[in-house]
PDB file of C-alpha atoms in Angstrom:
ATOM      1  CA  UNK A   1     170.448 -21.134 -95.663  1.00  0.00           C
ATOM      2  CA  UNK A   2     169.044 -23.691 -98.011  1.00  0.00           C
ATOM      3  CA  UNK A   3     168.937 -26.356 -95.281  1.00  0.00           C
ATOM      4  CA  UNK A   4     167.090 -23.963 -92.999  1.00  0.00           C
ATOM      5  CA  UNK A   5     164.601 -23.063 -95.694  1.00  0.00           C
ATOM      6  CA  UNK A   6     163.913 -26.619 -96.527  1.00  0.00           C
ATOM      7  CA  UNK A   7     163.384 -27.412 -92.771  1.00  0.00           C
ATOM      8  CA  UNK A   8     160.895 -24.514 -92.548  1.00  0.00           C
ATOM      9  CA  UNK A   9     158.920 -25.825 -95.504  1.00  0.00           C
ATOM     10  CA  UNK A  10     158.889 -29.314 -94.142  1.00  0.00           C
ATOM     11  CA  UNK A  11     157.607 -27.945 -90.810  1.00  0.00           C
ATOM     12  CA  UNK A  12     154.865 -26.075 -92.483  1.00  0.00           C
ATOM     13  CA  UNK A  13     153.698 -29.207 -94.349  1.00  0.00           C
ATOM     14  CA  UNK A  14     153.610 -31.140 -91.232  1.00  0.00           C
ATOM     15  CA  UNK A  15     151.401 -28.591 -89.579  1.00  0.00           C
ATOM     16  CA  UNK A  16     148.985 -28.499 -92.557  1.00  0.00           C
ATOM     17  CA  UNK A  17     148.766 -32.276 -92.486  1.00  0.00           C
ATOM     18  CA  UNK A  18     148.137 -32.278 -88.797  1.00  0.00           C
ATOM     19  CA  UNK A  19     145.379 -29.739 -89.051  1.00  0.00           C
ATOM     20  CA  UNK A  20     143.765 -31.694 -91.931  1.00  0.00           C
ATOM     21  CA  UNK A  21     143.843 -34.936 -89.974  1.00  0.00           C
ATOM     22  CA  UNK A  22     142.260 -33.241 -86.915  1.00  0.00           C
ATOM     23  CA  UNK A  23     139.448 -31.693 -89.034  1.00  0.00           C
ATOM     24  CA  UNK A  24     138.630 -35.085 -90.517  1.00  0.00           C
ATOM     25  CA  UNK A  25     138.498 -36.801 -87.230  1.00  0.00           C
ATOM     26  CA  UNK A  26     136.118 -34.275 -85.828  1.00  0.00           C
ATOM     27  CA  UNK A  27     133.828 -34.567 -88.791  1.00  0.00           C
ATOM     28  CA  UNK A  28     134.171 -30.928 -89.986  1.00  0.00           C
ATOM     29  CA  UNK A  29     133.375 -30.068 -93.515  1.00  0.00           C
ATOM     30  CA  UNK A  30     134.825 -27.468 -95.581  1.00  0.00           C
ATOM     31  CA  UNK A  31     132.571 -24.455 -95.930  1.00  0.00           C
ATOM     32  CA  UNK A  32     132.744 -24.603 -99.642  1.00  0.00           C
ATOM     33  CA  UNK A  33     132.361 -28.407-100.008  1.00  0.00           C
ATOM     34  CA  UNK A  34     129.551 -30.022-101.881  1.00  0.00           C
ATOM     35  CA  UNK A  35     127.892 -31.466 -98.783  1.00  0.00           C
ATOM     36  CA  UNK A  36     127.875 -28.102 -97.092  1.00  0.00           C
ATOM     37  CA  UNK A  37     126.299 -26.488-100.147  1.00  0.00           C
ATOM     38  CA  UNK A  38     123.608 -29.214-100.400  1.00  0.00           C
ATOM     39  CA  UNK A  39     122.801 -28.839 -96.779  1.00  0.00           C
ATOM     40  CA  UNK A  40     122.580 -25.087 -97.062  1.00  0.00           C
ATOM     41  CA  UNK A  41     120.459 -25.405-100.124  1.00  0.00           C
ATOM     42  CA  UNK A  42     118.059 -27.784 -98.284  1.00  0.00           C
ATOM     43  CA  UNK A  43     117.851 -25.399 -95.309  1.00  0.00           C
ATOM     44  CA  UNK A  44     116.969 -22.445 -97.452  1.00  0.00           C
ATOM     45  CA  UNK A  45     114.398 -24.327 -99.395  1.00  0.00           C
ATOM     46  CA  UNK A  46     112.679 -25.585 -96.214  1.00  0.00           C
ATOM     47  CA  UNK A  47     112.400 -21.931 -94.903  1.00  0.00           C
ATOM     48  CA  UNK A  48     110.932 -20.546 -98.191  1.00  0.00           C
ATOM     49  CA  UNK A  49     107.056 -20.599 -98.504  1.00  0.00           C
ATOM     50  CA  UNK A  50     105.743 -22.944-101.081  1.00  0.00           C
ATOM     51  CA  UNK A  51     104.912 -21.605-104.540  1.00  0.00           C
ATOM     52  CA  UNK A  52     101.219 -22.485-104.183  1.00  0.00           C
ATOM     53  CA  UNK A  53     100.569 -19.580-101.774  1.00  0.00           C
ATOM     54  CA  UNK A  54     101.118 -16.973-104.484  1.00  0.00           C
ATOM     55  CA  UNK A  55      98.233 -18.016-106.808  1.00  0.00           C
ATOM     56  CA  UNK A  56      96.013 -18.692-103.677  1.00  0.00           C
ATOM     57  CA  UNK A  57      96.347 -15.061-102.512  1.00  0.00           C
ATOM     58  CA  UNK A  58      95.719 -13.616-105.999  1.00  0.00           C
ATOM     59  CA  UNK A  59      92.562 -15.821-106.376  1.00  0.00           C
ATOM     60  CA  UNK A  60      91.338 -14.624-102.962  1.00  0.00           C
ATOM     61  CA  UNK A  61      91.743 -11.077-103.971  1.00  0.00           C
ATOM     62  CA  UNK A  62      89.854 -11.631-107.221  1.00  0.00           C
ATOM     63  CA  UNK A  63      86.955 -13.248-105.364  1.00  0.00           C
ATOM     64  CA  UNK A  64      86.710 -10.389-102.960  1.00  0.00           C
ATOM     65  CA  UNK A  65      86.632  -7.975-105.901  1.00  0.00           C
ATOM     66  CA  UNK A  66      84.006 -10.038-107.693  1.00  0.00           C
ATOM     67  CA  UNK A  67      81.826 -10.036-104.554  1.00  0.00           C
ATOM     68  CA  UNK A  68      82.204  -6.231-104.290  1.00  0.00           C
ATOM     69  CA  UNK A  69      81.333  -5.681-107.887  1.00  0.00           C
ATOM     70  CA  UNK A  70      78.321  -8.043-107.599  1.00  0.00           C
ATOM     71  CA  UNK A  71      77.031  -5.906-104.625  1.00  0.00           C
ATOM     72  CA  UNK A  72      77.368  -2.757-106.723  1.00  0.00           C
ATOM     73  CA  UNK A  73      75.562  -4.244-109.663  1.00  0.00           C
ATOM     74  CA  UNK A  74      72.730  -5.324-107.313  1.00  0.00           C
ATOM     75  CA  UNK A  75      72.569  -1.848-105.895  1.00  0.00           C
ATOM     76  CA  UNK A  76      72.548  -0.216-109.276  1.00  0.00           C
ATOM     77  CA  UNK A  77      69.877  -2.621-110.504  1.00  0.00           C
ATOM     78  CA  UNK A  78      67.617  -1.787-107.414  1.00  0.00           C
ATOM     79  CA  UNK A  79      68.100   1.915-108.142  1.00  0.00           C
ATOM     80  CA  UNK A  80      67.229   1.496-111.787  1.00  0.00           C
ATOM     81  CA  UNK A  81      64.091  -0.448-110.895  1.00  0.00           C
ATOM     82  CA  UNK A  82      62.998   2.293-108.477  1.00  0.00           C
ATOM     83  CA  UNK A  83      63.584   4.986-111.036  1.00  0.00           C
ATOM     84  CA  UNK A  84      61.546   3.141-113.728  1.00  0.00           C
ATOM     85  CA  UNK A  85      58.685   2.601-111.189  1.00  0.00           C
ATOM     86  CA  UNK A  86      58.783   6.369-110.296  1.00  0.00           C
ATOM     87  CA  UNK A  87      58.663   7.308-113.901  1.00  0.00           C
ATOM     88  CA  UNK A  88      55.747   5.076-114.597  1.00  0.00           C
ATOM     89  CA  UNK A  89      53.857   6.586-111.578  1.00  0.00           C
ATOM     90  CA  UNK A  90      54.586   9.989-112.695  1.00  0.00           C
ATOM     91  CA  UNK A  91      53.386   9.130-116.279  1.00  0.00           C
ATOM     92  CA  UNK A  92      50.082   7.722-114.902  1.00  0.00           C
ATOM     93  CA  UNK A  93      49.535  10.786-112.677  1.00  0.00           C
ATOM     94  CA  UNK A  94      50.173  13.140-115.611  1.00  0.00           C
ATOM     95  CA  UNK A  95      47.848  11.128-117.850  1.00  0.00           C
ATOM     96  CA  UNK A  96      45.109  11.195-115.193  1.00  0.00           C
ATOM     97  CA  UNK A  97      45.494  14.949-114.791  1.00  0.00           C
ATOM     98  CA  UNK A  98      45.217  15.490-118.563  1.00  0.00           C
ATOM     99  CA  UNK A  99      42.093  13.327-118.706  1.00  0.00           C
ATOM    100  CA  UNK A 100      40.585  15.329-115.686  1.00  0.00           C
ATOM    101  CA  UNK A 101      41.508  18.522-117.401  1.00  0.00           C
ATOM    102  CA  UNK A 102      39.597  17.480-120.588  1.00  0.00           C
ATOM    103  CA  UNK A 103      36.556  16.455-118.576  1.00  0.00           C
ATOM    104  CA  UNK A 104      36.384  19.102-115.846  1.00  0.00           C
ATOM    105  CA  UNK A 105      38.142  21.962-117.753  1.00  0.00           C
ATOM    106  CA  UNK A 106      34.815  23.624-118.367  1.00  0.00           C
ATOM    107  CA  UNK A 107      33.569  23.071-114.906  1.00  0.00           C
ATOM    108  CA  UNK A 108      33.553  26.744-113.951  1.00  0.00           C
ATOM    109  CA  UNK A 109      31.864  27.707-117.232  1.00  0.00           C
ATOM    110  CA  UNK A 110      29.103  25.111-116.721  1.00  0.00           C
ATOM    111  CA  UNK A 111      28.653  26.297-113.167  1.00  0.00           C
ATOM    112  CA  UNK A 112      27.902  29.878-114.285  1.00  0.00           C
ATOM    113  CA  UNK A 113      25.518  28.584-117.076  1.00  0.00           C
ATOM    114  CA  UNK A 114      23.581  26.890-114.401  1.00  0.00           C
ATOM    115  CA  UNK A 115      22.681  30.261-112.876  1.00  0.00           C
ATOM    116  CA  UNK A 116      21.486  31.248-116.344  1.00  0.00           C
ATOM    117  CA  UNK A 117      19.321  28.140-116.513  1.00  0.00           C
ATOM    118  CA  UNK A 118      17.936  28.966-113.099  1.00  0.00           C
ATOM    119  CA  UNK A 119      16.838  32.525-114.201  1.00  0.00           C
ATOM    120  CA  UNK A 120      15.207  31.111-117.471  1.00  0.00           C
ATOM    121  CA  UNK A 121      13.435  28.364-115.364  1.00  0.00           C
ATOM    122  CA  UNK A 122      12.021  30.928-112.785  1.00  0.00           C
ATOM    123  CA  UNK A 123      10.851  33.196-115.550  1.00  0.00           C
ATOM    124  CA  UNK A 124       8.974  30.397-117.217  1.00  0.00           C
ATOM    125  CA  UNK A 125       7.353  29.166-113.936  1.00  0.00           C
ATOM    126  CA  UNK A 126       6.293  32.664-113.089  1.00  0.00           C
ATOM    127  CA  UNK A 127       4.633  33.243-116.431  1.00  0.00           C
ATOM    128  CA  UNK A 128       2.873  29.879-116.334  1.00  0.00           C
ATOM    129  CA  UNK A 129       1.390  30.407-112.849  1.00  0.00           C
ATOM    130  CA  UNK A 130       0.140  33.899-113.281  1.00  0.00           C
ATOM    131  CA  UNK A 131      -1.071  33.949-116.832  1.00  0.00           C
ATOM    132  CA  UNK A 132      -4.736  35.008-117.300  1.00  0.00           C
ATOM    133  CA  UNK A 133      -6.671  36.091-120.256  1.00  0.00           C
ATOM    134  CA  UNK A 134      -6.676  39.773-119.344  1.00  0.00           C
ATOM    135  CA  UNK A 135      -3.131  39.953-118.089  1.00  0.00           C
ATOM    136  CA  UNK A 136      -1.189  39.700-121.374  1.00  0.00           C
ATOM    137  CA  UNK A 137       0.445  42.971-121.034  1.00  0.00           C
ATOM    138  CA  UNK A 138       1.600  42.086-117.571  1.00  0.00           C
ATOM    139  CA  UNK A 139       2.878  38.703-118.830  1.00  0.00           C
ATOM    140  CA  UNK A 140       4.762  40.307-121.610  1.00  0.00           C
ATOM    141  CA  UNK A 141       6.472  42.730-119.175  1.00  0.00           C
ATOM    142  CA  UNK A 142       7.547  39.796-117.007  1.00  0.00           C
ATOM    143  CA  UNK A 143       8.867  37.965-119.966  1.00  0.00           C
ATOM    144  CA  UNK A 144      10.769  41.029-121.167  1.00  0.00           C
ATOM    145  CA  UNK A 145      12.298  41.579-117.636  1.00  0.00           C
ATOM    146  CA  UNK A 146      13.192  37.858-117.431  1.00  0.00           C
ATOM    147  CA  UNK A 147      14.855  37.902-120.836  1.00  0.00           C
ATOM    148  CA  UNK A 148      16.738  41.066-120.130  1.00  0.00           C
ATOM    149  CA  UNK A 149      18.066  39.555-116.867  1.00  0.00           C
ATOM    150  CA  UNK A 150      18.940  36.421-118.687  1.00  0.00           C
ATOM    151  CA  UNK A 151      20.820  38.413-121.444  1.00  0.00           C
ATOM    152  CA  UNK A 152      22.742  40.406-118.861  1.00  0.00           C
ATOM    153  CA  UNK A 153      23.756  37.305-116.935  1.00  0.00           C
ATOM    154  CA  UNK A 154      24.957  35.594-120.149  1.00  0.00           C
ATOM    155  CA  UNK A 155      26.975  38.566-121.137  1.00  0.00           C
ATOM    156  CA  UNK A 156      28.579  38.565-117.562  1.00  0.00           C
ATOM    157  CA  UNK A 157      29.303  34.878-117.923  1.00  0.00           C
ATOM    158  CA  UNK A 158      30.887  35.327-121.323  1.00  0.00           C
ATOM    159  CA  UNK A 159      33.049  38.204-120.203  1.00  0.00           C
ATOM    160  CA  UNK A 160      34.251  36.286-117.191  1.00  0.00           C
ATOM    161  CA  UNK A 161      35.473  33.349-119.299  1.00  0.00           C
ATOM    162  CA  UNK A 162      37.027  35.352-122.097  1.00  0.00           C
ATOM    163  CA  UNK A 163      34.105  34.824-124.589  1.00  0.00           C
ATOM    164  CA  UNK A 164      33.570  37.850-126.731  1.00  0.00           C
ATOM    165  CA  UNK A 165      30.887  38.540-129.321  1.00  0.00           C
ATOM    166  CA  UNK A 166      32.281  40.176-132.454  1.00  0.00           C
ATOM    167  CA  UNK A 167      30.803  43.312-133.793  1.00  0.00           C
ATOM    168  CA  UNK A 168      32.127  43.360-137.391  1.00  0.00           C
ATOM    169  CA  UNK A 169      29.702  45.933-139.005  1.00  0.00           C
ATOM    170  CA  UNK A 170      31.754  48.466-140.837  1.00  0.00           C
ATOM    171  CA  UNK A 171      34.925  46.349-140.630  1.00  0.00           C
ATOM    172  CA  UNK A 172      36.770  45.136-143.734  1.00  0.00           C
ATOM    173  CA  UNK A 173      35.831  41.647-144.779  1.00  0.00           C
ATOM    174  CA  UNK A 174      38.289  39.141-143.205  1.00  0.00           C
ATOM    175  CA  UNK A 175      37.827  35.379-144.260  1.00  0.00           C
ATOM    176  CA  UNK A 176      39.476  34.358-140.963  1.00  0.00           C
ATOM    177  CA  UNK A 177      36.719  35.924-139.002  1.00  0.00           C
ATOM    178  CA  UNK A 178      33.798  36.269-141.379  1.00  0.00           C
ATOM    179  CA  UNK A 179      31.670  33.845-143.436  1.00  0.00           C
ATOM    180  CA  UNK A 180      30.413  35.469-146.584  1.00  0.00           C
ATOM    181  CA  UNK A 181      26.837  34.875-147.150  1.00  0.00           C
ATOM    182  CA  UNK A 182      26.174  37.354-150.049  1.00  0.00           C
ATOM    183  CA  UNK A 183      27.045  40.775-151.395  1.00  0.00           C
ATOM    184  CA  UNK A 184      24.750  43.731-151.165  1.00  0.00           C
ATOM    185  CA  UNK A 185      24.752  47.135-152.792  1.00  0.00           C
ATOM    186  CA  UNK A 186      26.815  49.667-150.782  1.00  0.00           C
ATOM    187  CA  UNK A 187      24.610  52.346-149.234  1.00  0.00           C
ATOM    188  CA  UNK A 188      25.610  55.927-148.875  1.00  0.00           C
ATOM    189  CA  UNK A 189      28.493  56.252-146.365  1.00  0.00           C
ATOM    190  CA  UNK A 190      29.338  52.573-146.578  1.00  0.00           C
ATOM    191  CA  UNK A 191      32.670  51.503-148.019  1.00  0.00           C
ATOM    192  CA  UNK A 192      32.662  48.743-150.594  1.00  0.00           C
ATOM    193  CA  UNK A 193      34.370  45.490-149.161  1.00  0.00           C
ATOM    194  CA  UNK A 194      33.152  46.103-145.677  1.00  0.00           C
ATOM    195  CA  UNK A 195      30.603  44.249-143.569  1.00  0.00           C
ATOM    196  CA  UNK A 196      27.159  45.735-144.099  1.00  0.00           C
ATOM    197  CA  UNK A 197      24.985  43.269-142.213  1.00  0.00           C
ATOM    198  CA  UNK A 198      25.481  40.428-139.715  1.00  0.00           C
ATOM    199  CA  UNK A 199      23.257  37.372-140.113  1.00  0.00           C
ATOM    200  CA  UNK A 200      24.733  35.394-137.204  1.00  0.00           C
ATOM    201  CA  UNK A 201      27.063  36.730-134.484  1.00  0.00           C
ATOM    202  CA  UNK A 202      30.675  35.392-134.415  1.00  0.00           C
ATOM    203  CA  UNK A 203      32.590  34.793-131.080  1.00  0.00           C
ATOM    204  CA  UNK A 204      36.168  34.778-129.934  1.00  0.00           C
ATOM    205  CA  UNK A 205      37.571  33.003-127.024  1.00  0.00           C
ATOM    206  CA  UNK A 206      40.569  34.832-125.479  1.00  0.00           C
ATOM    207  CA  UNK A 207      41.108  36.414-128.911  1.00  0.00           C
ATOM    208  CA  UNK A 208      40.895  33.257-130.900  1.00  0.00           C
ATOM    209  CA  UNK A 209      37.876  33.024-133.330  1.00  0.00           C
ATOM    210  CA  UNK A 210      35.736  29.940-132.354  1.00  0.00           C
ATOM    211  CA  UNK A 211      32.877  30.769-134.584  1.00  0.00           C
ATOM    212  CA  UNK A 212      32.863  32.775-137.859  1.00  0.00           C
ATOM    213  CA  UNK A 213      30.315  35.585-138.132  1.00  0.00           C
ATOM    214  CA  UNK A 214      27.910  35.188-141.089  1.00  0.00           C
ATOM    215  CA  UNK A 215      28.021  38.519-142.917  1.00  0.00           C
ATOM    216  CA  UNK A 216      26.883  40.379-145.944  1.00  0.00           C
ATOM    217  CA  UNK A 217      29.494  42.409-147.637  1.00  0.00           C
ATOM    218  CA  UNK A 218      28.832  45.653-149.371  1.00  0.00           C
ATOM    219  CA  UNK A 219      29.924  46.072-152.998  1.00  0.00           C
ATOM    220  CA  UNK A 220      29.346  48.784-155.637  1.00  0.00           C
ATOM    221  CA  UNK A 221      26.224  48.430-157.728  1.00  0.00           C
ATOM    222  CA  UNK A 222      27.926  47.244-160.827  1.00  0.00           C
ATOM    223  CA  UNK A 223      29.733  44.391-158.877  1.00  0.00           C
ATOM    224  CA  UNK A 224      26.529  43.055-157.257  1.00  0.00           C
ATOM    225  CA  UNK A 225      26.243  39.246-157.524  1.00  0.00           C
TER     226      UNK A 225
END
């Protein structure tokens, strides 16, 4: 048994030596040899892309993003400039409208006053052309009719434009509407502290006093100034 086992081991060693010699003659390399690993490493390194491509792609992406942002900035800048120009145009138009309102705000009132001036002019011309020594009565009648027409027209113009003449006689004295000229003794039926006489009419425009009425205020006899 021992001889047979020894013979089997020897036989196996001969086979291994024969296979090793055959591999060396054919130039085969062991799969885990250093040469094989070096060759495999070279092959792998030759197939991998170079490291320089990574930063190149990132830089290209940044450039594209920068171009996009630059276009957005240009677009926003253009919109801002247009908005500023529009605001400036609106401001100028508004200022022009305000100036026109200041200048032509009384245009309608002046137009109505022109009609009053026409009546006054016609009355004056009529009197100057037909005046004779013996026609004084007729002349006075024409003057009266002309002045009455003129007064009626003025009242119509004032009412149309919200201009109202105050009638403060009998009203209590109000420093916001009346300008005190003097005090007078209160007559029978006149309350002290009320307006007894109007020296100059006051006017209101749409309810706001634009000219105070010059008045005399009634007081009791002992308080007369």
